[in-house]
């Protein structure tokens, strides 16, 4: 489970052999969501404010997330993405 970014108590990860559509996982305490890279569609449960920060980060980082998804599919290590500040 390669870590992609960490900020404000949120950990963003991608799995190398994950299912379609392309997405990432975000963890916050006992909460976990998946976010589709293209649409931003969220599945799972997350507190409201951390989710808002996560979606702002997603919008800002979408190109880097796409590139990391391509790396993960090829088994190449993902590159860390700058945290949201």
Backbone as ProteinMPNN parsed JSONL, in Angstrom:
{"seq_chain_A": "XXXXXXXXXXXXXXXXXXXXXXXXXXXXXXXXXXXXXXXXXXXXXXXXXXXXXXXXXXXXXXXXXXXXXXXXXXXXXXXXXXXXX", "coords_chain_A": {"N_chain_A": [[0.849, -1.166, 0.0], [1.279, 1.715, -1.154], [2.15, 4.867, 0.126], [0.888, 8.009, -0.752], [0.409, 10.666, -0.031], [0.362, 12.758, 2.919], [-1.501, 14.684, 5.127], [-2.909, 17.005, 7.42], [-3.796, 14.99, 9.181], [-4.785, 13.129, 7.435], [-4.264, 10.302, 5.428], [-3.199, 9.372, 2.27], [-3.405, 6.779, -0.03], [-2.437, 4.36, -2.572], [-3.174, 1.295, -4.178], [-1.281, -1.273, -5.719], [-2.437, -3.322, -7.292], [-5.181, -2.691, -7.82], [-8.749, -2.423, -8.375], [-10.753, -1.269, -11.196], [-12.829, 1.674, -11.393], [-10.023, 3.969, -11.881], [-8.719, 5.05, -8.815], [-8.132, 6.403, -5.481], [-7.32, 5.702, -2.052], [-8.279, 7.079, 1.06], [-7.446, 7.675, 4.404], [-8.536, 8.434, 7.681], [-8.185, 8.496, 10.884], [-10.469, 6.205, 12.146], [-11.903, 6.202, 9.843], [-12.522, 5.664, 6.33], [-12.282, 6.318, 2.88], [-12.851, 5.92, -0.65], [-11.799, 7.591, -3.567], [-12.684, 8.45, -6.759], [-10.44, 9.095, -9.342], [-10.939, 10.541, -11.731], [-13.619, 11.59, -11.571], [-14.048, 12.393, -8.932], [-15.883, 11.176, -7.349], [-17.009, 9.921, -4.276], [-16.742, 7.155, -2.095], [-17.687, 5.621, 0.864], [-17.055, 6.551, 4.331], [-16.379, 9.658, 5.926], [-15.396, 12.31, 8.056], [-16.955, 15.544, 7.738], [-15.381, 18.041, 7.452], [-12.592, 17.129, 7.115], [-13.073, 15.7, 4.75], [-13.77, 17.737, 2.978], [-11.291, 19.102, 2.812], [-9.77, 17.018, 1.707], [-10.992, 16.716, -0.815], [-10.445, 19.209, -1.951], [-7.651, 18.959, -2.145], [-7.566, 16.759, -3.894], [-8.629, 17.932, -6.258], [-6.656, 19.806, -6.847], [-4.487, 18.094, -7.214], [-4.952, 16.3, -9.254], [-3.697, 15.664, -11.807], [-1.184, 14.652, -10.978], [-2.101, 12.476, -9.521], [-3.209, 10.906, -11.567], [-0.859, 10.277, -12.979], [0.505, 8.807, -11.009], [-1.238, 6.657, -10.742], [-0.884, 5.419, -13.216], [1.812, 4.67, -12.906], [1.558, 2.863, -10.758], [0.012, 0.83, -11.946], [1.897, -0.22, -13.667], [3.624, -1.286, -11.9], [5.59, 0.311, -10.937], [7.229, 2.314, -8.511], [5.224, 4.696, -6.767], [5.135, 8.307, -6.811], [5.597, 10.615, -4.231], [3.08, 13.049, -3.456], [2.701, 16.493, -3.006], [1.575, 17.677, 0.156], [-1.625, 19.063, 1.205], [-1.787, 22.32, 2.29]], "CA_chain_A": [[0.0, 0.0, 0.0], [2.161, 2.869, -1.243], [1.652, 6.155, 0.575], [0.979, 9.044, -1.774], [0.486, 11.955, 0.634], [-0.163, 12.852, 4.282], [-1.75, 16.071, 5.529], [-4.029, 17.268, 8.325], [-4.266, 13.729, 9.737], [-5.298, 12.298, 6.34], [-3.259, 9.538, 4.692], [-3.676, 8.995, 0.933], [-2.653, 5.625, -0.519], [-2.89, 3.65, -3.774], [-2.783, -0.112, -4.207], [-0.732, -1.608, -7.035], [-3.33, -4.197, -8.079], [-6.54, -2.319, -7.439], [-9.783, -2.554, -9.402], [-11.192, -0.06, -11.901], [-12.142, 2.76, -12.07], [-8.859, 4.475, -11.151], [-9.102, 5.741, -7.586], [-7.196, 6.307, -4.372], [-7.927, 5.502, -0.739], [-7.886, 8.06, 2.066], [-7.697, 7.222, 5.77], [-8.553, 9.482, 8.695], [-8.613, 7.766, 12.07], [-11.151, 4.956, 11.802], [-12.669, 6.425, 8.621], [-11.849, 5.402, 5.058], [-13.053, 6.544, 1.656], [-12.173, 5.84, -1.94], [-12.164, 8.73, -4.405], [-12.355, 8.225, -8.162], [-9.521, 10.136, -9.788], [-11.522, 11.386, -12.783], [-14.873, 12.259, -11.229], [-14.115, 12.846, -7.541], [-16.943, 10.466, -6.645], [-16.518, 9.395, -3.002], [-17.436, 6.023, -1.486], [-17.224, 5.392, 2.225], [-17.426, 7.56, 5.335], [-15.314, 10.559, 6.351], [-15.971, 13.534, 8.625], [-17.227, 16.582, 6.741], [-14.256, 18.977, 7.201], [-11.477, 16.453, 6.442], [-13.476, 15.361, 3.386], [-13.66, 18.966, 2.173], [-9.86, 19.3, 2.55], [-9.338, 15.96, 0.795], [-11.476, 16.999, -2.167], [-9.649, 20.331, -2.464], [-6.352, 18.382, -2.509], [-7.807, 15.95, -5.096], [-8.793, 18.82, -7.397], [-5.339, 20.391, -7.093], [-3.481, 17.05, -7.476], [-5.504, 15.306, -10.182], [-2.712, 15.217, -12.806], [-0.214, 13.81, -10.278], [-2.786, 11.219, -9.189], [-3.274, 10.115, -12.805], [0.49, 9.766, -13.254], [0.797, 7.762, -10.029], [-2.047, 5.475, -11.071], [-0.185, 4.761, -14.321], [2.99, 4.021, -12.335], [1.126, 1.711, -9.958], [-0.41, -0.233, -12.868], [3.113, -0.808, -14.233], [4.447, -1.811, -10.812], [6.652, 1.285, -10.661], [6.895, 3.048, -7.282], [4.532, 5.98, -6.918], [5.885, 9.488, -6.383], [4.805, 11.39, -3.247], [2.443, 14.275, -3.914], [2.743, 17.513, -1.96], [0.366, 17.74, 0.991], [-2.425, 20.278, 1.174], [-1.409, 23.137, 3.452]], "C_chain_A": [[0.898, 1.233, 0.0], [1.486, 4.159, -0.783], [1.898, 7.211, -0.486], [1.15, 10.413, -1.13], [-0.074, 11.835, 2.047], [-0.321, 14.329, 4.623], [-2.969, 16.123, 6.429], [-4.631, 15.988, 8.914], [-4.82, 12.761, 8.709], [-4.121, 11.598, 5.675], [-3.878, 9.09, 3.379], [-2.782, 7.88, 0.419], [-3.265, 5.117, -1.825], [-2.391, 2.22, -3.669], [-2.318, -0.446, -5.621], [-1.695, -2.428, -7.884], [-4.786, -3.93, -7.729], [-7.467, -2.38, -8.646], [-10.072, -1.207, -10.07], [-12.474, 0.441, -11.225], [-10.956, 3.253, -11.247], [-9.287, 5.339, -9.96], [-7.956, 5.684, -6.579], [-7.997, 6.118, -3.09], [-7.42, 6.6, 0.179], [-8.337, 7.552, 3.429], [-7.626, 8.417, 6.711], [-9.092, 8.839, 9.966], [-9.253, 6.45, 11.676], [-11.953, 5.055, 10.51], [-11.831, 6.106, 7.385], [-12.814, 5.68, 3.916], [-12.191, 6.172, 0.461], [-12.696, 7.014, -2.764], [-11.733, 8.408, -5.832], [-11.538, 9.4, -8.674], [-10.17, 11.065, -10.816], [-12.711, 12.204, -12.311], [-14.909, 12.871, -9.835], [-15.216, 12.177, -6.752], [-16.356, 9.756, -5.417], [-17.393, 8.234, -2.553], [-16.837, 5.809, -0.109], [-17.641, 6.538, 3.132], [-16.196, 8.328, 5.786], [-15.999, 11.736, 7.039], [-16.008, 14.651, 7.585], [-16.022, 17.473, 6.438], [-13.049, 18.292, 6.572], [-11.819, 16.059, 5.002], [-13.369, 16.585, 2.479], [-12.192, 19.252, 1.838], [-9.348, 18.273, 1.545], [-9.767, 16.265, -0.637], [-10.803, 18.228, -2.777], [-8.297, 19.827, -2.941], [-6.489, 17.566, -3.791], [-7.876, 16.852, -6.333], [-7.445, 19.418, -7.808], [-4.337, 19.357, -7.619], [-3.89, 16.043, -8.539], [-4.493, 14.788, -11.206], [-1.668, 14.301, -12.169], [-0.831, 12.469, -9.892], [-2.894, 10.323, -10.416], [-1.919, 9.486, -13.115], [0.85, 8.648, -12.278], [-0.017, 6.504, -10.302], [-1.393, 4.711, -12.215], [1.06, 4.041, -13.813], [2.592, 2.748, -11.587], [0.709, 0.551, -10.86], [0.782, -0.954, -13.483], [4.028, -1.403, -13.163], [5.629, -0.925, -10.468], [6.274, 2.034, -9.383], [6.218, 4.388, -7.579], [5.414, 7.094, -6.358], [5.029, 10.233, -5.369], [4.281, 12.674, -3.865], [2.428, 15.249, -2.739], [1.449, 17.524, -1.158], [-0.369, 19.064, 0.801], [-2.119, 21.068, 2.427], [-2.429, 24.194, 3.747]], "O_chain_A": [[1.239, 1.741, 1.068], [0.396, 4.501, -1.24], [2.988, 7.295, -1.051], [1.934, 11.232, -1.608], [-0.869, 10.943, 2.344], [0.6, 15.124, 4.434], [-3.937, 15.387, 6.234], [-5.841, 15.913, 9.122], [-5.282, 11.678, 9.069], [-3.1, 12.225, 5.39], [-4.957, 8.497, 3.368], [-1.557, 8.003, 0.424], [-4.421, 5.391, -2.145], [-1.312, 1.967, -3.134], [-2.887, 0.037, -6.6], [-1.754, -2.232, -9.098], [-5.529, -4.848, -7.382], [-7.017, -2.387, -9.792], [-9.683, -0.152, -9.569], [-13.138, -0.337, -10.54], [-10.885, 2.988, -10.047], [-10.114, 6.241, -10.097], [-6.95, 5.009, -6.795], [-9.206, 6.349, -3.059], [-6.262, 7.007, 0.086], [-9.457, 7.067, 3.59], [-6.776, 9.294, 6.562], [-10.3, 8.657, 10.115], [-8.651, 5.659, 10.95], [-12.616, 4.093, 10.121], [-10.609, 6.254, 7.386], [-13.993, 5.331, 3.972], [-10.965, 6.118, 0.551], [-13.867, 7.384, -2.677], [-10.561, 8.128, -6.086], [-11.899, 10.558, -8.465], [-9.956, 12.276, -10.76], [-12.803, 13.392, -12.618], [-15.71, 13.769, -9.574], [-15.472, 12.553, -5.608], [-15.333, 9.077, -5.513], [-18.621, 8.306, -2.617], [-15.617, 5.816, 0.056], [-18.461, 7.38, 2.765], [-15.126, 7.759, 6.001], [-17.094, 12.122, 6.63], [-15.187, 14.689, 6.668], [-15.675, 17.645, 5.269], [-12.512, 18.802, 5.589], [-10.949, 16.083, 4.131], [-12.924, 16.475, 1.336], [-11.88, 19.607, 0.701], [-8.586, 18.61, 0.639], [-8.984, 16.088, -1.57], [-10.611, 18.286, -3.991], [-7.835, 20.213, -4.015], [-5.641, 17.658, -4.679], [-7.242, 16.558, -7.347], [-7.144, 19.518, -8.997], [-3.437, 19.703, -8.384], [-3.223, 15.022, -8.701], [-4.439, 13.582, -11.449], [-1.304, 13.282, -12.755], [-0.156, 11.44, -9.932], [-2.692, 9.112, -10.32], [-1.838, 8.309, -13.468], [1.441, 7.646, -12.68], [0.479, 5.395, -10.107], [-1.349, 3.481, -12.188], [1.341, 2.921, -14.24], [3.206, 1.695, -11.758], [1.025, -0.6, -10.561], [0.706, -2.145, -13.787], [5.08, -1.959, -13.479], [6.56, -1.355, -9.787], [5.101, 2.358, -9.193], [6.588, 5.104, -8.509], [6.309, 6.857, -5.548], [3.846, 10.463, -5.62], [4.947, 13.305, -4.686], [2.166, 14.852, -1.603], [0.361, 17.396, -1.719], [0.189, 20.044, 0.306], [-2.187, 20.523, 3.529], [-2.264, 24.966, 4.691]]}, "name": "protein", "num_of_chains": 1, "seq": "XXXXXXXXXXXXXXXXXXXXXXXXXXXXXXXXXXXXXXXXXXXXXXXXXXXXXXXXXXXXXXXXXXXXXXXXXXXXXXXXXXXXX"}
